[in-house]
mmCIF file of C-alpha atoms in Angstrom:
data_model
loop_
_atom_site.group_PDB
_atom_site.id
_atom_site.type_symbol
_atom_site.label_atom_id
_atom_site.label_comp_id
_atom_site.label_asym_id
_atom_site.label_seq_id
_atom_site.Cartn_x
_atom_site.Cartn_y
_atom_site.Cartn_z
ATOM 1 C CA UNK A 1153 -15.049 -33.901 -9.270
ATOM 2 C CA UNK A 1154 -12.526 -36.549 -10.555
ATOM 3 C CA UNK A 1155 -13.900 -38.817 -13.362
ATOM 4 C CA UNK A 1156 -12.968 -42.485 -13.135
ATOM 5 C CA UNK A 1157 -10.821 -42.538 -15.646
ATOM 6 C CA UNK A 1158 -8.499 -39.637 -13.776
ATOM 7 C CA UNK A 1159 -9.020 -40.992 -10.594
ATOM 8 C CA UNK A 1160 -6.990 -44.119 -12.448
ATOM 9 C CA UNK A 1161 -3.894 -42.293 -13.148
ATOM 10 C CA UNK A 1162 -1.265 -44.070 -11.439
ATOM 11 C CA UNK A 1163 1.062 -41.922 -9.273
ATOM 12 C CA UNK A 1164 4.964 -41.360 -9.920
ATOM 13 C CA UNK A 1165 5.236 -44.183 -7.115
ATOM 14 C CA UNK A 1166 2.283 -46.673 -8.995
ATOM 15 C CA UNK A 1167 4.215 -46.011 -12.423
ATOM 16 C CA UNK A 1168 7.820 -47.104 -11.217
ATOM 17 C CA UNK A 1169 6.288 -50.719 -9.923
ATOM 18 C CA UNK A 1170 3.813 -51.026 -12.581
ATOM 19 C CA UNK A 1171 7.059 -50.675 -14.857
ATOM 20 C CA UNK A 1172 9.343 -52.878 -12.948
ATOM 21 C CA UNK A 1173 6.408 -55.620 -12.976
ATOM 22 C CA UNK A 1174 6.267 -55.408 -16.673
ATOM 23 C CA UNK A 1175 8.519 -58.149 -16.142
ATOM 24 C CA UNK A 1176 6.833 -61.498 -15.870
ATOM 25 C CA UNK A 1177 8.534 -62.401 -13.017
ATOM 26 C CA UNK A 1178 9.787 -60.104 -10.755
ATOM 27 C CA UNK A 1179 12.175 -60.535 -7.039
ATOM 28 C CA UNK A 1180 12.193 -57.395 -5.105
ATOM 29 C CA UNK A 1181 13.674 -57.213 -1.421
ATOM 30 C CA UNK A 1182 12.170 -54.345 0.948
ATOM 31 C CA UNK A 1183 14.751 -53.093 3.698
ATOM 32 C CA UNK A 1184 14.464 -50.736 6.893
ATOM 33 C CA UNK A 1185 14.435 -50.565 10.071
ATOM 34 C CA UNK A 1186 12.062 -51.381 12.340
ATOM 35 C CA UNK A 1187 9.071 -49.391 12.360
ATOM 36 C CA UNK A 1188 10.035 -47.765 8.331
ATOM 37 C CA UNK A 1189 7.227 -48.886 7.544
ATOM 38 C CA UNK A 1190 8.879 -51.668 4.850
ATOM 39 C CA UNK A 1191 5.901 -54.339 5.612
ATOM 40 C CA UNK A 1192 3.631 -51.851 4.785
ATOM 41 C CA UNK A 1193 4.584 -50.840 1.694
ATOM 42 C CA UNK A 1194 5.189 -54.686 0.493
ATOM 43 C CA UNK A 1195 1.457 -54.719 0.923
ATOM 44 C CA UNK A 1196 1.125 -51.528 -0.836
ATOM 45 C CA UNK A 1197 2.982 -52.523 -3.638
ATOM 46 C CA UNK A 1198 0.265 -55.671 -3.802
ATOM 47 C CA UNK A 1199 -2.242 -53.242 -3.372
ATOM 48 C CA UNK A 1200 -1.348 -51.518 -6.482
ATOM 49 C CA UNK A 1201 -0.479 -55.026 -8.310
ATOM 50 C CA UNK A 1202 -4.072 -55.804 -7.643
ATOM 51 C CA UNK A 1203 -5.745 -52.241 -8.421
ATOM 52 C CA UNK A 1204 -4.309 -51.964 -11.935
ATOM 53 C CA UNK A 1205 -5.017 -55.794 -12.664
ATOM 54 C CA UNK A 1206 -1.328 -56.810 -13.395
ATOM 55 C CA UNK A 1207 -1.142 -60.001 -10.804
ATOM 56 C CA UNK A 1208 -4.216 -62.250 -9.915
ATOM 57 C CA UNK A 1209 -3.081 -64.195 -6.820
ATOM 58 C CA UNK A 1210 -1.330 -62.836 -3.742
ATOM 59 C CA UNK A 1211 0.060 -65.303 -0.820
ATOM 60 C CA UNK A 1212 2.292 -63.960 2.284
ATOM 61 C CA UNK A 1213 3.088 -65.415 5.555
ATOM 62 C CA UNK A 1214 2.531 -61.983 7.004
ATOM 63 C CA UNK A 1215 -1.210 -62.522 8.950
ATOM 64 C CA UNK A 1216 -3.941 -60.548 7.119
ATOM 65 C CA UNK A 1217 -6.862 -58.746 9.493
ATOM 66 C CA UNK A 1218 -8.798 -56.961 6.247
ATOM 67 C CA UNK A 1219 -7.893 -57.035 2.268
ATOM 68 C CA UNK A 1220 -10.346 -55.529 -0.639
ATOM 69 C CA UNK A 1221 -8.392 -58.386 -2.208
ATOM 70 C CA UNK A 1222 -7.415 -62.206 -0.905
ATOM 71 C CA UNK A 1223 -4.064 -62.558 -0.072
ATOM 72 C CA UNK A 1224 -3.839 -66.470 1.129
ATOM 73 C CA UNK A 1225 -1.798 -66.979 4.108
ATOM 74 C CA UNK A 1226 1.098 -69.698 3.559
ATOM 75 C CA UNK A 1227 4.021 -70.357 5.615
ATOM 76 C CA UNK A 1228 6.046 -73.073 4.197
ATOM 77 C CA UNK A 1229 7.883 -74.510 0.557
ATOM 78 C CA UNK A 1230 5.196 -76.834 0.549
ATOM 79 C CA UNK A 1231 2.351 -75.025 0.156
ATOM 80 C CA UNK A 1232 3.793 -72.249 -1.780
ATOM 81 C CA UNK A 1233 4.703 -75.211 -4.647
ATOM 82 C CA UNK A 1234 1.249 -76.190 -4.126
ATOM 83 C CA UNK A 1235 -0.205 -72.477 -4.904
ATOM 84 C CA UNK A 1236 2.297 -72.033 -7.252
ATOM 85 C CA UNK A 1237 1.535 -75.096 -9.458
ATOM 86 C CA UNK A 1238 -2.109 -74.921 -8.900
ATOM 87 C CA UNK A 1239 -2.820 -71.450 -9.827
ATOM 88 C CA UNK A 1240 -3.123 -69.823 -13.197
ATOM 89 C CA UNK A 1241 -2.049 -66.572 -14.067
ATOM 90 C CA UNK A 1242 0.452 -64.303 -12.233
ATOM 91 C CA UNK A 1243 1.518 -64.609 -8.355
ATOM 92 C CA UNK A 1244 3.025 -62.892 -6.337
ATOM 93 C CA UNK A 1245 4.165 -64.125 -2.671
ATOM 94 C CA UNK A 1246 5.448 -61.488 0.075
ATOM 95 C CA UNK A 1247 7.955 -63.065 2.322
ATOM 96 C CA UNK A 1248 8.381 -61.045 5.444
ATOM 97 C CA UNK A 1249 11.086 -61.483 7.894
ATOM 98 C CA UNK A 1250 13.215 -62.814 5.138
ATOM 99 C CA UNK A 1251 16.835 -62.763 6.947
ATOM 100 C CA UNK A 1252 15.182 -65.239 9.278
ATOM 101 C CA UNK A 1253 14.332 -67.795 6.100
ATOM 102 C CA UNK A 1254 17.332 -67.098 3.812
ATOM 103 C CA UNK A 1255 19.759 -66.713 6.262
ATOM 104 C CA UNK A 1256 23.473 -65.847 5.769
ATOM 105 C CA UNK A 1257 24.930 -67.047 8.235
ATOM 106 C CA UNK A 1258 23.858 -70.327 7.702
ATOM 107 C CA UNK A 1259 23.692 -70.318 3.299
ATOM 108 C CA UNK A 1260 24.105 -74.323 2.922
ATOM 109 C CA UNK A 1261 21.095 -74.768 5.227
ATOM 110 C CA UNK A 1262 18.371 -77.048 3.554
ATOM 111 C CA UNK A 1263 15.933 -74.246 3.589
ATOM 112 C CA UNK A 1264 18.337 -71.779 1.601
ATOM 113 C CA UNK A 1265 18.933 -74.499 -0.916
ATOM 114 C CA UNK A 1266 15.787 -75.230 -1.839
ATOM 115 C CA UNK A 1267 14.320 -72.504 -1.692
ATOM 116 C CA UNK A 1268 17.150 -70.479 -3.917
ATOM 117 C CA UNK A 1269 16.609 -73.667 -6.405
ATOM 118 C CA UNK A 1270 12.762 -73.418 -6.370
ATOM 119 C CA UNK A 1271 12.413 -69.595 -7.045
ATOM 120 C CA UNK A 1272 13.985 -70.180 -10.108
ATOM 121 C CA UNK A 1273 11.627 -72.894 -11.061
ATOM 122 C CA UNK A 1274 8.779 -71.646 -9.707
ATOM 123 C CA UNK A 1275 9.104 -67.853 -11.670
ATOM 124 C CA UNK A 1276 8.787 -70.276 -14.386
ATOM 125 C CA UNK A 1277 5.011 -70.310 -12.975
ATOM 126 C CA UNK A 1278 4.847 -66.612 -13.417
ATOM 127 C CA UNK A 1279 5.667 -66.479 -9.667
ATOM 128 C CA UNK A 1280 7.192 -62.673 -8.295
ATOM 129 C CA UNK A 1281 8.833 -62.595 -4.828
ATOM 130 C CA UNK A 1282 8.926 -59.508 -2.639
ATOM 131 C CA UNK A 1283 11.277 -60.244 0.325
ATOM 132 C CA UNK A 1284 10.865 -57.720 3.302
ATOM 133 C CA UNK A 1285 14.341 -57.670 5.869
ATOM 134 C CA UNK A 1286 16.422 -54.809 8.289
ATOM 135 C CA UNK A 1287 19.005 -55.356 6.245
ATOM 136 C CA UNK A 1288 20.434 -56.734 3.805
ATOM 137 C CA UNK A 1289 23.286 -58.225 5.969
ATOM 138 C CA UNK A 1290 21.063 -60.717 7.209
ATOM 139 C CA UNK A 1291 20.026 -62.257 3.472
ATOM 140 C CA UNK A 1292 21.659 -65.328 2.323
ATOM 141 C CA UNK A 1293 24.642 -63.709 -0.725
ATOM 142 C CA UNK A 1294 22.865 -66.044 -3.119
ATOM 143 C CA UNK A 1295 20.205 -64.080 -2.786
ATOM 144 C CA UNK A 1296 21.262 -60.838 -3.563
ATOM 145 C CA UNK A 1297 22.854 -61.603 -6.708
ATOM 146 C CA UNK A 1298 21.457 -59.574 -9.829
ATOM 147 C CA UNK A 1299 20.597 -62.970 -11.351
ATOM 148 C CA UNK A 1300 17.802 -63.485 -8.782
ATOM 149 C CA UNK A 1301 17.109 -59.678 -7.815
ATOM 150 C CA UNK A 1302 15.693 -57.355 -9.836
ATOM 151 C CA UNK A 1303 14.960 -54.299 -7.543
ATOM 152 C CA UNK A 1304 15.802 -53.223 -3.913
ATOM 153 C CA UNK A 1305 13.730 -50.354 -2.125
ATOM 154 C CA UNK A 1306 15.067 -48.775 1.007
ATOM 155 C CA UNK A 1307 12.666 -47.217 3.123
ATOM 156 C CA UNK A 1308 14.021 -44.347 5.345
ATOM 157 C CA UNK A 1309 14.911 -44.836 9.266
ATOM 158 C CA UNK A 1310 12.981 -41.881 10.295
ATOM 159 C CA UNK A 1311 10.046 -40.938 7.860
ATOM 160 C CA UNK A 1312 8.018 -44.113 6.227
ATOM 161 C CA UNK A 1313 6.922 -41.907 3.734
ATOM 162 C CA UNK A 1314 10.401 -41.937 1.949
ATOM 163 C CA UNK A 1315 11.695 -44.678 -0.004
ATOM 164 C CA UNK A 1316 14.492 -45.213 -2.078
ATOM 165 C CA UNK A 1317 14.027 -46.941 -5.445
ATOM 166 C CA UNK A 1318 17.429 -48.762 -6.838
ATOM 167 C CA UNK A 1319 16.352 -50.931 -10.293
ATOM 168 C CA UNK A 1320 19.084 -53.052 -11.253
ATOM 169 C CA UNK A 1321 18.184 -52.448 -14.943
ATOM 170 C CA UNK A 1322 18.502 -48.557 -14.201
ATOM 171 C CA UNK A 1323 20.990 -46.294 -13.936
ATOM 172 C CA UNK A 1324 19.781 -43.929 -11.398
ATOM 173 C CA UNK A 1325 18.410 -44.637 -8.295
ATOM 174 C CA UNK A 1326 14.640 -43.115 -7.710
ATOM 175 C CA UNK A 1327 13.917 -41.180 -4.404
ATOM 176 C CA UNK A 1328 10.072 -40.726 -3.328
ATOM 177 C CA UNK A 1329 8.701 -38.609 -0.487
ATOM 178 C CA UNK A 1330 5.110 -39.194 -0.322
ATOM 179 C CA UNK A 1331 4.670 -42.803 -0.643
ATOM 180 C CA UNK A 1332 1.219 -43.409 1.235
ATOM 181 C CA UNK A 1333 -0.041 -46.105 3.766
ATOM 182 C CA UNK A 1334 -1.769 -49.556 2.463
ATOM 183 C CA UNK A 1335 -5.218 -49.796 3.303
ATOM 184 C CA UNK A 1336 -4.008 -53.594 3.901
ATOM 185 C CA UNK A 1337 -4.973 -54.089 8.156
ATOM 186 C CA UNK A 1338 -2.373 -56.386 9.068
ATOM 187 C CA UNK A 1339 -0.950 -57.817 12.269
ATOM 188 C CA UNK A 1340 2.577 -56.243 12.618
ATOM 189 C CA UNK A 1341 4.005 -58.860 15.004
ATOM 190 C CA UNK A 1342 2.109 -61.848 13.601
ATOM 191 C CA UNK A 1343 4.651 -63.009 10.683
ATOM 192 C CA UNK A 1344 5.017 -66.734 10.494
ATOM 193 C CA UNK A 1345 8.202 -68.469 10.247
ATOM 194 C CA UNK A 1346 8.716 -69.422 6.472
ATOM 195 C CA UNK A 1347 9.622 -73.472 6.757
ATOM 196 C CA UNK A 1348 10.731 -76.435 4.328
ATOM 197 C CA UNK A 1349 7.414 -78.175 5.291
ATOM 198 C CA UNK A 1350 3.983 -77.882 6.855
ATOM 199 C CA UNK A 1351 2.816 -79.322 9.959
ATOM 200 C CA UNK A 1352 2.268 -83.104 10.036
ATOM 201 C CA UNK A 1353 -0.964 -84.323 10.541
ATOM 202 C CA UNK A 1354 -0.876 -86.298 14.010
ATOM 203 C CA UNK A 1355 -1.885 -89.698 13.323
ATOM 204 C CA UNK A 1356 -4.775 -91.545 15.432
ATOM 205 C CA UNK A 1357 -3.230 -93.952 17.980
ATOM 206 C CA UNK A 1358 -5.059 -97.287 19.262
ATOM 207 C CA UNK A 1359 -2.486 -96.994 21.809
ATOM 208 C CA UNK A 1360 -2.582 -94.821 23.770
ATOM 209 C CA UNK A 1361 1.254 -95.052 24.889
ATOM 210 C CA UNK A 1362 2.372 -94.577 20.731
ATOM 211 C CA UNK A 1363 0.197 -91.308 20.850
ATOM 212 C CA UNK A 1364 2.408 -90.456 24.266
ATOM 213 C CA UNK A 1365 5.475 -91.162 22.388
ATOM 214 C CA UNK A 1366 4.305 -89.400 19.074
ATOM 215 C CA UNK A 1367 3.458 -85.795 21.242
ATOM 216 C CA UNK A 1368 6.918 -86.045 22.894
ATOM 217 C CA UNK A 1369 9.015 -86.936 19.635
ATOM 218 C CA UNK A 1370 7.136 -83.945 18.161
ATOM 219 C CA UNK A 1371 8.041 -80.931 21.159
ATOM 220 C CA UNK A 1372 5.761 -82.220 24.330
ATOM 221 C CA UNK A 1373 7.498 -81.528 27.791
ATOM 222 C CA UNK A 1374 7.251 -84.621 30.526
ATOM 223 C CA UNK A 1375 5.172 -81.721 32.444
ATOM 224 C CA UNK A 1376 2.995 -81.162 29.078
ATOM 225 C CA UNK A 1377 2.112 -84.920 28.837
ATOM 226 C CA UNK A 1378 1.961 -84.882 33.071
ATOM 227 C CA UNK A 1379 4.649 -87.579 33.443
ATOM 228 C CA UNK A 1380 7.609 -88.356 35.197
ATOM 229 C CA UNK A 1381 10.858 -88.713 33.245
ATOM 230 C CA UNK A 1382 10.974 -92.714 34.339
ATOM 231 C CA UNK A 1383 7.714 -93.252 33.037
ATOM 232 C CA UNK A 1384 8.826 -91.499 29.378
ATOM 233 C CA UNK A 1385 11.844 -93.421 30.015
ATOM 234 C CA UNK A 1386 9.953 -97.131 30.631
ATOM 235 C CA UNK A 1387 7.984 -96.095 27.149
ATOM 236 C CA UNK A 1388 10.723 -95.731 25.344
ATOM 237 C CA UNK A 1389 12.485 -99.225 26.181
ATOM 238 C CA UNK A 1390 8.970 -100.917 25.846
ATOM 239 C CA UNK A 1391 8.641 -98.790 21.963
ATOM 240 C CA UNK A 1392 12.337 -99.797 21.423
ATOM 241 C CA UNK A 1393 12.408 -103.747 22.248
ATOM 242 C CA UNK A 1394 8.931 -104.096 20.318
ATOM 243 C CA UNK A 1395 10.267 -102.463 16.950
ATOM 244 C CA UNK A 1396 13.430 -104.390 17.573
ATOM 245 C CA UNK A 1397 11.440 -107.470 18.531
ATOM 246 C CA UNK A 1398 9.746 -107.020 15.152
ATOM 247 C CA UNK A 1399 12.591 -106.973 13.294
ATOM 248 C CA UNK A 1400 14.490 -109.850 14.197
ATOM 249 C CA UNK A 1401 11.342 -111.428 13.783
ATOM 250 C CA UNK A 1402 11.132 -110.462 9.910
ATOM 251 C CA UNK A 1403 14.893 -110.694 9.144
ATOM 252 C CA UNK A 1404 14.367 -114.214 10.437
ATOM 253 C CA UNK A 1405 10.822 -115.085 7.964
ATOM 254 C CA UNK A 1406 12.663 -113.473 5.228
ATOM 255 C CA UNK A 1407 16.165 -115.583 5.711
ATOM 256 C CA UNK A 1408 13.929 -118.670 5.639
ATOM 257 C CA UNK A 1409 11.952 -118.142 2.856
ATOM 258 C CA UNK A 1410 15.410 -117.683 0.834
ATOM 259 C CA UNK A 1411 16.195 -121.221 1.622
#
């Protein structure tokens, strides 16, 4: 029977990440194809992270059914400055459907920006990244540069238990065949959008009619609120004359008290 100590012994797999995360601060990006199995072994790589006591905090905005660990669930800049800042220790945050948040097609997006900027401040927080994507084609060129990326691992089309290792700091590229499941339960199809900011609070009307105007400046439908399109449109002229109304009223207090 293994003793505690042997059953310790990282793996040839365990040993290459426990080596690149030597590193304080650490961006990897995961590709493959749907079904590769590249989620998966994002929360593997946590998995180990955790195990062998190299990071203390672990945030995704992948949804999370069962962890021997906590891995917080955040889905926007916000709150990952907020964790970030707030924290001690190392983090490490596991962005899934990356090509839809760091998109290429659109690279001077506000989004892209920021978040490009941030990572660089916020690995000053002994933050590491692991962005998970189909492709590469789909990630923002900023991205992908070796100042920001330290690793890549492509997992194979038809066999998730193969996985190509390419370290940017290596020479030769690192081919495994046996890389094994997470115990991680996670919802495959649950991922969260990644977004500048969090959901606003919805403020509590007096009036009724402001709260109207409020749910249909934020998404609502006429047939949400159950309205007709006149009565939205009688709202908005009554809303627009009152602010306006308001103002003339104030440009007019403030002109006299300049006298």
């Amino acid at each position: 029977m293994l003793n505690e100590q042997q059953l310790q012994q990282p793996t040839e797999f365990e040993k290459t990440i426990l080596d690149l995360f030597k590193r304080l601060s650490v961006c990897l990006l995961i590709i493959g194809r749907r079904g590769s199995g590249k989620t998966d072994i994002g929360l593997l790589i946590a998995e180990i992270l955790h195990r062998f006591n190299v990071i203390q905090h672990f945030a995704s905005n992948i949804r999370i059914f069962k962890s021997a660990f906590e891995i917080e669930y955040i889905t926007n800049l916000d709150d990952l400055r907020s964790w970030c800042v707030n924290r001690k220790g190392r983090k490490l945050f596991i962005l899934d459907e990356a090509g839809k948040t760091l998109r290429r097609r659109t690279p001077m997006s506000s989004l892209n920006i920021k978040l490009l900027d941030d990572l660089q401040i916020l690995r000053k927080y002994k933050l590491s990244l692991i962005l998970i994507a189909p492709h590469e084609k789909y990630i923002d060129n900023a991205t992908l540069g070796s100042d920001v990326l330290d690793a890549r691992i492509i997992k194979n089309p038809w066999n998730p238990k193969i996985a190509l290792y390419v370290d940017y700091f290596r020479s030769t590229p690192i081919e495994f065949y046996d890389v094994p499941r997470t115990s991680v339960k996670f919802d495959t199809w649950d991922v969260a959008p990644f977004t500048e900011h969090g959901p606003k609070q919805k403020p509590k009307f007096k009036d009724r009619d402001l709260e109207i105007l409020w749910d249909w400046s934020h998404g609502a439908t006429v047939k949400d609120l159950g309205l007709h399109p006149q009565q939205i449109n009688r709202l908005c002229r009554k809303f627009i004359r009152e602010v306006l109304e308001r103002e003339h009223h104030t440009s007019h207090t403030r002109a006299g008290g300049d006298i």
